[in-house]
Short mmCIF file of C-alpha atoms and ligand atoms in Angstrom, two decimals:
data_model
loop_
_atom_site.label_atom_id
_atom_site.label_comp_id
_atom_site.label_asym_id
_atom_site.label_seq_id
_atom_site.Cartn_x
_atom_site.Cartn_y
_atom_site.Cartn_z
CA UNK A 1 -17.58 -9.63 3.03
CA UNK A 2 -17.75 -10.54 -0.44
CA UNK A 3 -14.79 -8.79 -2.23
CA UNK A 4 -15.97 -6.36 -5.15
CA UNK A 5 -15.21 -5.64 -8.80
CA UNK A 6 -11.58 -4.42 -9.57
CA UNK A 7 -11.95 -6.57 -12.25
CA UNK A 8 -9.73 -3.71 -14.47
CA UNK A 9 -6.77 -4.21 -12.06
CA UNK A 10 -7.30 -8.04 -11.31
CA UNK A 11 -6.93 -8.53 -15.00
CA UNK A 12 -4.06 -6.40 -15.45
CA UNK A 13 -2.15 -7.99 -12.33
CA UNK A 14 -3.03 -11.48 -14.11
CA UNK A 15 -1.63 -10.26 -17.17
CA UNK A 16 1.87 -8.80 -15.53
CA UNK A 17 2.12 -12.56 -13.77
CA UNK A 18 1.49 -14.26 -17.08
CA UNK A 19 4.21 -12.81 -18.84
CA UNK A 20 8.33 -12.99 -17.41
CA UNK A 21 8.91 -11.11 -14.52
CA UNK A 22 11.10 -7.63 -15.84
CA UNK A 23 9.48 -4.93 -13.57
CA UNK A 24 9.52 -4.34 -10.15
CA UNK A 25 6.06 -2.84 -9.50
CA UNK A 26 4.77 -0.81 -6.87
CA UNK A 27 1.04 -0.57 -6.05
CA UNK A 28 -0.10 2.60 -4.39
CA UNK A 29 -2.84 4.78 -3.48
CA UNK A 30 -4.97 6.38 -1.25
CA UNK A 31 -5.31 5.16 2.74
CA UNK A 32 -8.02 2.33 3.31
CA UNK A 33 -8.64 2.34 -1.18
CA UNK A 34 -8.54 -1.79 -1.09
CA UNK A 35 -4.62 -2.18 -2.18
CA UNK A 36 -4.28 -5.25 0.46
CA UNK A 37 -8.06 -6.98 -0.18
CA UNK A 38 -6.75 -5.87 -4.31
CA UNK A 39 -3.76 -8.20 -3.61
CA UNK A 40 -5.20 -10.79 -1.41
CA UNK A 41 -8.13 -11.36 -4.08
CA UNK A 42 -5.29 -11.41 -7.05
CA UNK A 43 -3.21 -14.13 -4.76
CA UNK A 44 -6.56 -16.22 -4.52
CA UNK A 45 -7.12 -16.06 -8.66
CA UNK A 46 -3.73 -17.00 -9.15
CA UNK A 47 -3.22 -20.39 -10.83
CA UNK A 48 -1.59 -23.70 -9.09
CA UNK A 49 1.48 -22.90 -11.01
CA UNK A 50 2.25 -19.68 -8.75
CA UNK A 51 4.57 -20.06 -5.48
CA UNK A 52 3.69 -16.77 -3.37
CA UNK A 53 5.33 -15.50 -0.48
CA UNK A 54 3.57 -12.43 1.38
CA UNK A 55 4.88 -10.45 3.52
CA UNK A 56 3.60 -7.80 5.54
CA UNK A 57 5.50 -4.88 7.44
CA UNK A 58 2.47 -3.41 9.13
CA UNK A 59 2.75 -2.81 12.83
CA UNK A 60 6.15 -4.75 12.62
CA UNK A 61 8.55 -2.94 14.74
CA UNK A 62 11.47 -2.55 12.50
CA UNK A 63 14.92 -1.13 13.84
CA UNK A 64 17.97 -2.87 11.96
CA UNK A 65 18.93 -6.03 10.09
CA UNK A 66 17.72 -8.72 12.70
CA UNK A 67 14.21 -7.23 12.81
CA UNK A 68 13.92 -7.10 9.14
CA UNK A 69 15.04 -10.53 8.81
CA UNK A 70 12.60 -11.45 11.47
CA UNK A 71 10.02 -10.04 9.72
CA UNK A 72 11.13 -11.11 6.19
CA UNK A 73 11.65 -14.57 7.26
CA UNK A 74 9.52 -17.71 8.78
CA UNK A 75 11.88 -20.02 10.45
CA UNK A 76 10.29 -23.84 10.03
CA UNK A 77 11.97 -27.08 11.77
CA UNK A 78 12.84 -29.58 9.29
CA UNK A 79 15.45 -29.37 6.30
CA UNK A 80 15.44 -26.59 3.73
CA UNK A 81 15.35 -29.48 1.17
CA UNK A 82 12.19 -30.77 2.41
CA UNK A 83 10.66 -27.11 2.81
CA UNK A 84 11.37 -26.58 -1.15
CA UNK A 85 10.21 -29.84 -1.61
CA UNK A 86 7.05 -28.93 0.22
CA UNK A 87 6.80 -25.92 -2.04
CA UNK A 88 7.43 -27.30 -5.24
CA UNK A 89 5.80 -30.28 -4.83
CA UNK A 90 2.51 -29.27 -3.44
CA UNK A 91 -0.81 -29.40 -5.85
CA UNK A 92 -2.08 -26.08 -5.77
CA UNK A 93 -0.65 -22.88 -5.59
CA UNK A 94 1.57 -22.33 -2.45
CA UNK A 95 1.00 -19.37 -0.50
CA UNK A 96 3.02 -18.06 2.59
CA UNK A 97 1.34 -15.24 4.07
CA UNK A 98 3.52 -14.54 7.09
CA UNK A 99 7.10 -14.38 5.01
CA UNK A 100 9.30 -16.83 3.83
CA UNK A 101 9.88 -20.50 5.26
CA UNK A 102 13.20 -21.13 5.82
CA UNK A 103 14.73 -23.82 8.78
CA UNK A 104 16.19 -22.48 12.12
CA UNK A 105 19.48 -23.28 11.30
CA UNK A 106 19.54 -20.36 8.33
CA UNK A 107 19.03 -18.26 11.18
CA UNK A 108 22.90 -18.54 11.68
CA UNK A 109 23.70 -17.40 8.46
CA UNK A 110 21.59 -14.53 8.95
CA UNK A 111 22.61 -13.36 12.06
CA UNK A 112 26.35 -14.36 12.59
CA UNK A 113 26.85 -13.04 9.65
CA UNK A 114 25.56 -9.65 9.16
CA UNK A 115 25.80 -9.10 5.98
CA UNK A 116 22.78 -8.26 3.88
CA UNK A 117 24.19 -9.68 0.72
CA UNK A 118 24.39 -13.02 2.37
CA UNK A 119 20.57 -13.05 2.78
CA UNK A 120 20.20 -11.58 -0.43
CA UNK A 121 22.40 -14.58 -2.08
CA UNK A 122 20.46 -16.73 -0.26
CA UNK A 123 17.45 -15.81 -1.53
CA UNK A 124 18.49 -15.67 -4.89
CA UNK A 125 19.10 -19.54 -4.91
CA UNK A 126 16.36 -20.16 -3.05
CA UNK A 127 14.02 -18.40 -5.51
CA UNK A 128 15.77 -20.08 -8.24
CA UNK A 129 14.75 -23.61 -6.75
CA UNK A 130 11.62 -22.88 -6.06
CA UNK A 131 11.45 -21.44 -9.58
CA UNK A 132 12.30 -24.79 -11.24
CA UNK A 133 8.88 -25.91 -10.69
CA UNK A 134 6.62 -23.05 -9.57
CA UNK A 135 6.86 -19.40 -11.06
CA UNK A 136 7.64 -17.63 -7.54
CA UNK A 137 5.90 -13.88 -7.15
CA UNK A 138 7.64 -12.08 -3.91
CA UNK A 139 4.73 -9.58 -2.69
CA UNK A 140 5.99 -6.78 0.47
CA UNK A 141 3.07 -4.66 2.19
CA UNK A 142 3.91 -1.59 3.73
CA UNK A 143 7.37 -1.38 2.44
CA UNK A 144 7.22 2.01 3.92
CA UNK A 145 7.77 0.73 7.36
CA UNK A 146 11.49 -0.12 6.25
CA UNK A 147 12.23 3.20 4.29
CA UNK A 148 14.41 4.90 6.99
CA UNK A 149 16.54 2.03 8.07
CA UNK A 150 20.33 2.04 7.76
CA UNK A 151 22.65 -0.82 7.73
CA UNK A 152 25.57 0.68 6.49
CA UNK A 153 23.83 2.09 3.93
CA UNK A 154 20.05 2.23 3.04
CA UNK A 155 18.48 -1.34 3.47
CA UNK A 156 15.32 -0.14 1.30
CA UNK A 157 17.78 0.66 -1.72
CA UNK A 158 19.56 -2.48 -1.12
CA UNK A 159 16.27 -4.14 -1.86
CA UNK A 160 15.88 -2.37 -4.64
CA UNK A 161 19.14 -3.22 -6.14
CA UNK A 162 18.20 -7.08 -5.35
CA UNK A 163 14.40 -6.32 -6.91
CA UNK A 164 16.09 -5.50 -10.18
CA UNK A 165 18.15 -8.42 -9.75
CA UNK A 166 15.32 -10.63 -9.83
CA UNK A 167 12.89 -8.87 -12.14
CA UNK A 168 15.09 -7.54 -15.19
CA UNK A 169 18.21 -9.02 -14.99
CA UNK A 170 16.65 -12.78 -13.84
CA UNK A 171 13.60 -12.99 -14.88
CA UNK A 172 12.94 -15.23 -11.73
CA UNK A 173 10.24 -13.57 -10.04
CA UNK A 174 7.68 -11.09 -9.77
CA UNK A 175 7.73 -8.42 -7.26
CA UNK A 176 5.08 -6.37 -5.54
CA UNK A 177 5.41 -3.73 -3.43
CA UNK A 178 2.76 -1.96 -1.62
CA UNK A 179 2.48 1.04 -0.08
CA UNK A 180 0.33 3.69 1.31
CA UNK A 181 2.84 6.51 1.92
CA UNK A 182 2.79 8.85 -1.12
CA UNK A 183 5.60 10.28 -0.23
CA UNK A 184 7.71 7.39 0.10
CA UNK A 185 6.57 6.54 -3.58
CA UNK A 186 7.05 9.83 -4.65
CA UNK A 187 10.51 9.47 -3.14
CA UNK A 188 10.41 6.11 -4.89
CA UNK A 189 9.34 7.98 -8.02
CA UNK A 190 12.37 9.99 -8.47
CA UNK A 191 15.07 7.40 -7.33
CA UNK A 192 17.49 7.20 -10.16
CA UNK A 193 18.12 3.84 -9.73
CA UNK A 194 14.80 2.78 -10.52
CA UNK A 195 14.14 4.50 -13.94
CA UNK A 196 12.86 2.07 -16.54
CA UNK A 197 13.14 -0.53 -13.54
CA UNK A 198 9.97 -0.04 -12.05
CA UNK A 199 6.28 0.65 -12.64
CA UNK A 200 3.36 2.06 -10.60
CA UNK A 201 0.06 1.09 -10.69
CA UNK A 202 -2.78 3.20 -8.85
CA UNK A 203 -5.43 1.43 -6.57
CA UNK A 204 -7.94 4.42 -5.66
CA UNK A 205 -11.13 4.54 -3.90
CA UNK A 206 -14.26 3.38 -6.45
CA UNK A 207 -15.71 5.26 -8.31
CA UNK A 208 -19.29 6.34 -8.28
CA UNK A 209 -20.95 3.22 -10.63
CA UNK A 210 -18.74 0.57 -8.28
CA UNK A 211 -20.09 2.51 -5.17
CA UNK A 212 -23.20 2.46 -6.63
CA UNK A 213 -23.43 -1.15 -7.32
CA UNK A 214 -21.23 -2.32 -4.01
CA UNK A 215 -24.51 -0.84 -1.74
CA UNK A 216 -27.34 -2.29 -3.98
CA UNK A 217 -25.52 -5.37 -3.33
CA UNK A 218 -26.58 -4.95 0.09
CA UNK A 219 -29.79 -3.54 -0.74
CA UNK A 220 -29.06 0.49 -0.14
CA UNK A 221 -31.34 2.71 -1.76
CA UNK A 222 -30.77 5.30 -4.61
CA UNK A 223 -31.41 8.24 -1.28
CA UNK A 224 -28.73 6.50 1.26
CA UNK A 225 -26.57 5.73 -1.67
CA UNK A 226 -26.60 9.53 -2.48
CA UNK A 227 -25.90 10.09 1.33
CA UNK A 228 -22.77 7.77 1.31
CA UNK A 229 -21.67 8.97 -1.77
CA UNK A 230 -22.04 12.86 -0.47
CA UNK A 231 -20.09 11.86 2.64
CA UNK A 232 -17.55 8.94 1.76
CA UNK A 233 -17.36 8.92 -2.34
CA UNK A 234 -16.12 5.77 -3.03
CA UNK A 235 -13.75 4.35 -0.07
CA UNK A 236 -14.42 0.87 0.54
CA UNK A 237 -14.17 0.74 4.38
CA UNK A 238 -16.30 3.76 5.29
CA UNK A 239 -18.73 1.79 2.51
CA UNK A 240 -18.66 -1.16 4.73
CA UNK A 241 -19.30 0.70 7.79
CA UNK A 242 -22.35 2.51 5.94
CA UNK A 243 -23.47 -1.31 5.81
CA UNK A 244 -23.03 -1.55 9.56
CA UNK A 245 -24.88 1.70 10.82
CA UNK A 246 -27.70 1.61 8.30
CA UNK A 247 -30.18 2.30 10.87
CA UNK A 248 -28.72 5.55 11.50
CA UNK A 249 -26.87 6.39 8.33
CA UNK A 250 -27.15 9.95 9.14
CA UNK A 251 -25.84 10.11 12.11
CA UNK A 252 -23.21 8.23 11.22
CA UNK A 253 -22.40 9.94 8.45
CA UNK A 254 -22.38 13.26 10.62
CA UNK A 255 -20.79 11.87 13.49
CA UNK A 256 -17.65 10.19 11.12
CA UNK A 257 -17.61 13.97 9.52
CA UNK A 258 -17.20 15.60 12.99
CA UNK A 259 -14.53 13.68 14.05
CA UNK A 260 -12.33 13.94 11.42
CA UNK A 261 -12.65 17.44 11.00
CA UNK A 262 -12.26 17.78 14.81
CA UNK A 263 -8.56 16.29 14.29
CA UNK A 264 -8.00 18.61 11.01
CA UNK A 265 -8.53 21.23 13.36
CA UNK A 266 -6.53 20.01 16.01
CA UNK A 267 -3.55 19.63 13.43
CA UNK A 268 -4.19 23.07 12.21
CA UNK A 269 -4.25 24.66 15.83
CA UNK A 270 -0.91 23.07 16.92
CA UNK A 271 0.84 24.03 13.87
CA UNK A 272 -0.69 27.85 14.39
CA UNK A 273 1.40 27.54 17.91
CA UNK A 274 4.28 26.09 16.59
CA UNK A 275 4.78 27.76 12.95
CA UNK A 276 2.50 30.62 11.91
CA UNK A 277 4.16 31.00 8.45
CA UNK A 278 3.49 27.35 7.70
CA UNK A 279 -0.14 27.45 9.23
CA UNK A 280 -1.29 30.85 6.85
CA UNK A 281 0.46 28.32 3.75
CA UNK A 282 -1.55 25.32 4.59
CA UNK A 283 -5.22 27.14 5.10
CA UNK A 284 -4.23 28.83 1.60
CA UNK A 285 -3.71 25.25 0.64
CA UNK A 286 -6.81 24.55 1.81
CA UNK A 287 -8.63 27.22 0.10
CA UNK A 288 -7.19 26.02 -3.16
CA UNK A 289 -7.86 22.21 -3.17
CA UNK A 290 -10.82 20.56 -4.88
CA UNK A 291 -12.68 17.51 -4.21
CA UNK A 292 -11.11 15.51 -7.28
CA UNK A 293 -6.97 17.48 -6.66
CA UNK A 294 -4.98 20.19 -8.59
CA UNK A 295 -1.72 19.53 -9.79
CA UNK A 296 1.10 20.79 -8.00
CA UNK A 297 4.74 22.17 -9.77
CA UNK A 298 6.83 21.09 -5.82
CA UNK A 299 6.16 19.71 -3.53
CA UNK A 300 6.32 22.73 -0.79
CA UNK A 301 6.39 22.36 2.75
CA UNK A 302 2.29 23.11 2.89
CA UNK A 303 1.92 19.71 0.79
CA UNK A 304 4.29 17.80 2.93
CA UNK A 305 2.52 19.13 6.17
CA UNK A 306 -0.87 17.76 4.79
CA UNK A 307 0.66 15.09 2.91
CA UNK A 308 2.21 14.27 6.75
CA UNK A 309 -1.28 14.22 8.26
CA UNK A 310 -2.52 11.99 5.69
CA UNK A 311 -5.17 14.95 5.34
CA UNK A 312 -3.96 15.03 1.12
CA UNK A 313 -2.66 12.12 -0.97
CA UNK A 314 -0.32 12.69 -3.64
CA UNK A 315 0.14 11.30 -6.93
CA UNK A 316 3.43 11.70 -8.32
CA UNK A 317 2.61 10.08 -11.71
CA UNK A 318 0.52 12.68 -12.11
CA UNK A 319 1.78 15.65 -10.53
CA UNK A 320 -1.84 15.83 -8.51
CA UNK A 321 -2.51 16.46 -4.71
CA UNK A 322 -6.01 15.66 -3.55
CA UNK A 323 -8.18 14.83 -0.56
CA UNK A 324 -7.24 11.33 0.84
CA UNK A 325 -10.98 10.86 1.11
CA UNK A 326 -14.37 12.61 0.29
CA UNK A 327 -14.64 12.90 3.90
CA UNK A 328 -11.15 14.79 4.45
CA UNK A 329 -12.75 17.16 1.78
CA UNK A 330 -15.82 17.51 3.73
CA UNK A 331 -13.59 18.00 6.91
CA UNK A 332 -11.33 20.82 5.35
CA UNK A 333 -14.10 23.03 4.00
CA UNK A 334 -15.39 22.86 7.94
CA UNK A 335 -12.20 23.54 8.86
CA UNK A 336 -11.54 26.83 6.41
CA UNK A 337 -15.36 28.30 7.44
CA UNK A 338 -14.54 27.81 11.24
CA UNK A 339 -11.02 29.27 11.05
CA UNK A 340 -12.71 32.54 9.03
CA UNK A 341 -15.51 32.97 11.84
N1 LIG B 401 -12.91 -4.57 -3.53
C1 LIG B 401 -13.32 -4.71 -2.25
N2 LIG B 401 -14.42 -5.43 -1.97
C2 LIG B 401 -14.83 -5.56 -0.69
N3 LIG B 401 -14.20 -5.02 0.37
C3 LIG B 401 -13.09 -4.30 0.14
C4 LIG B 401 -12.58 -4.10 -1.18
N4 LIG B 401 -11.48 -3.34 -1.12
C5 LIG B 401 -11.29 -3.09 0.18
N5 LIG B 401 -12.24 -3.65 0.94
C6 LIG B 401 -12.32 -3.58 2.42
O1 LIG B 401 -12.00 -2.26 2.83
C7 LIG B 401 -11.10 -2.25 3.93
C8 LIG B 401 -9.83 -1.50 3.57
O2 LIG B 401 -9.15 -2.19 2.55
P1 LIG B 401 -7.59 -2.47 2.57
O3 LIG B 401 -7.11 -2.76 3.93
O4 LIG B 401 -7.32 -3.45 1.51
O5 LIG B 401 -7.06 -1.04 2.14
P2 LIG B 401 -5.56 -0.60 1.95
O6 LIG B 401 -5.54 0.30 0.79
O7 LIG B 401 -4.66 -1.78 1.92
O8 LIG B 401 -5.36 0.21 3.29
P3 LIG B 401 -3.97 0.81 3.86
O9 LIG B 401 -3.85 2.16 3.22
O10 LIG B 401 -4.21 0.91 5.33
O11 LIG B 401 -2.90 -0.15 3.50
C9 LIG B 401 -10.85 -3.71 4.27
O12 LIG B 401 -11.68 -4.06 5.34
C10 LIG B 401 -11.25 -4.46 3.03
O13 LIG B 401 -11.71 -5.74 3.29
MG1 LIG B 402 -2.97 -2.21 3.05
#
């Protein structure tokens, strides 16, 4: 599939890697909104000048320092010489999607040691190699999938520490992290150590003229782009699957509603067993919330619950708590007229 528009973020991602590397920033926003194809397409604009090194935590299973490392990490025969060579040297821009070569033998270093500084050091001088000939730009997807893990203390804010180290302090590469968890970014959001170190940048679904224009593309009519719309707003994978089940778009559309809202109300009926306070909190939650979010003053334990369920999305920027899709919407006004019956 042809990737769409987001020409207004493209350009500003283009603009952040033209200029020296002083932020960390962190892209975020709804589940399924495009943050990874946003990325991906950003990597492919990027000019031959660029060394990038992806790496993605998504279904990684992550438990301590030799997983992360693992993960972090893509251990290459040959001499760590030659792989910077390779790097440096090559015509276009480099790109390592599945993390960052390094030979067997640094394997020792990494795990005799134990130490996350020493991979951290090691880094550091390897950027700084690579970053004699190519500007390096360090991109992590689903950092959330590391947020809980201790080595001594925190790995995540260990990271951080060496994020700052290479954005503001070194200058010596970019960093991106991505993330779908809102409340690891609103955790994120209120780290100390972070102020002035960090900035966020929202990818949401489209918005009704991209929608619009996305199923013309394909040849949708004004009356099925109305029915998407009503059902899906503007989120690019239940667009694509529109695409798919054209022939039945209704149905479809129906049958995506009902099963969402069947495991809404599932949610809803297990927390009723389990916490009856909590479950009278999040249907008055429910009540309240609107299609495009109302801001909230705390984050109480009804907006954690949803926020949990990946039923809302929140926005700590902006202090706003909304549907994670049209669809959820849909699914919680079903919910709230079949609980009243
Ligand atoms: N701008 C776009 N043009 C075309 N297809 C897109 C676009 N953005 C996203 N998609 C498609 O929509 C689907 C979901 O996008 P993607 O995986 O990038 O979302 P995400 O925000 O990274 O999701 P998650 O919250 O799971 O990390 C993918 O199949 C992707 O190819
Ligand atoms: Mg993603």
């Amino acid at each position: 599939m042809e990737f769409h528009d987001r020409e207004k973020e493209l350009k500003r991602l283009m603009r952040i890697a033209e200029f020296e590397p002083h932020t960390i920033y962190f892209i975020f926003g709804p589940i399924n909104s495009g943050k990874t194809a946003l990325i991906q397409e950003f990597i492919r604009r990027l000019p031959k000048d660029f060394a990038v090194f992806y790496v993605n935590f998504r279904g990684k299973f992550i438990t301590d320092y030799r997983d992360f490392t693992r993960v972090l990490f893509r251990f290459e025969s040959g001499r760590l010489e030659d792989i910077l060579k390779g790097i440096v040297k090559s015509s276009t821009r480099f790109l390592s999607t599945r993390g960052i070569p390094v030979p067997e033998d640094v394997i020792d270093l990494i795990f005799t040691k134990k130490r996350t500084e020493d991979v951290f050091e090691f880094l550091e001088e390897y950027l700084s190699k690579v970053a004699r000939d190519k500007r390096p730009i360090l991109i992590l997807d689903e950092l959330q999938v590391i947020k809980d893990i201790k080595i001594n203390c925190m790995l995540i804010y260990k990271l951080f520490n060496f994020f700052i180290r290479l954005t503001k302090e070194l200058h010596l590469s970019h960093v991106f992290c991505l993330t779908s968890d809102s409340l690891f970014v609103e955790r994120i959001y209120s780290t100390a150590m972070l102020q002035g170190r960090a900035d966020y940048m929202i990818v949401d679904d489209f918005d009704f003229e991209t929608t619009k224009e996305f199923l013309r593309k394909y040849g949708f009519s004004d009356d099925e782009i109305s029915l998407v719309w009503k059902y899906f707003g503007g989120k690019p994978i239940y667009l694509i699957k529109a695409l798919e089940n054209r022939e039945n778009l209704k149905e479809f559309c129906e049958e995506t509603l009902e099963i969402r809202f069947g495991q809404i109300l599932d949610s809803i009926y297990e927390l009723k067993k389990a916490d009856k306070e909590l479950f009278s909190r999040v249907l008055n939650l429910f009540e309240k919330i609107t299609e495009d979010g109302i801001k909230y003053t705390e984050l109480s334990d009804e907006i954690l619950w949803c926020a949990d369920k990946n039923i809302l999305f929140v926005n700590p920027i902006k202090r706003v708590i909304k549907p994670q899709s049209k669809l959820d919407y849909l699914a919680i006004r079903k919910v709230i007229d079949t609980i009243k019956i």
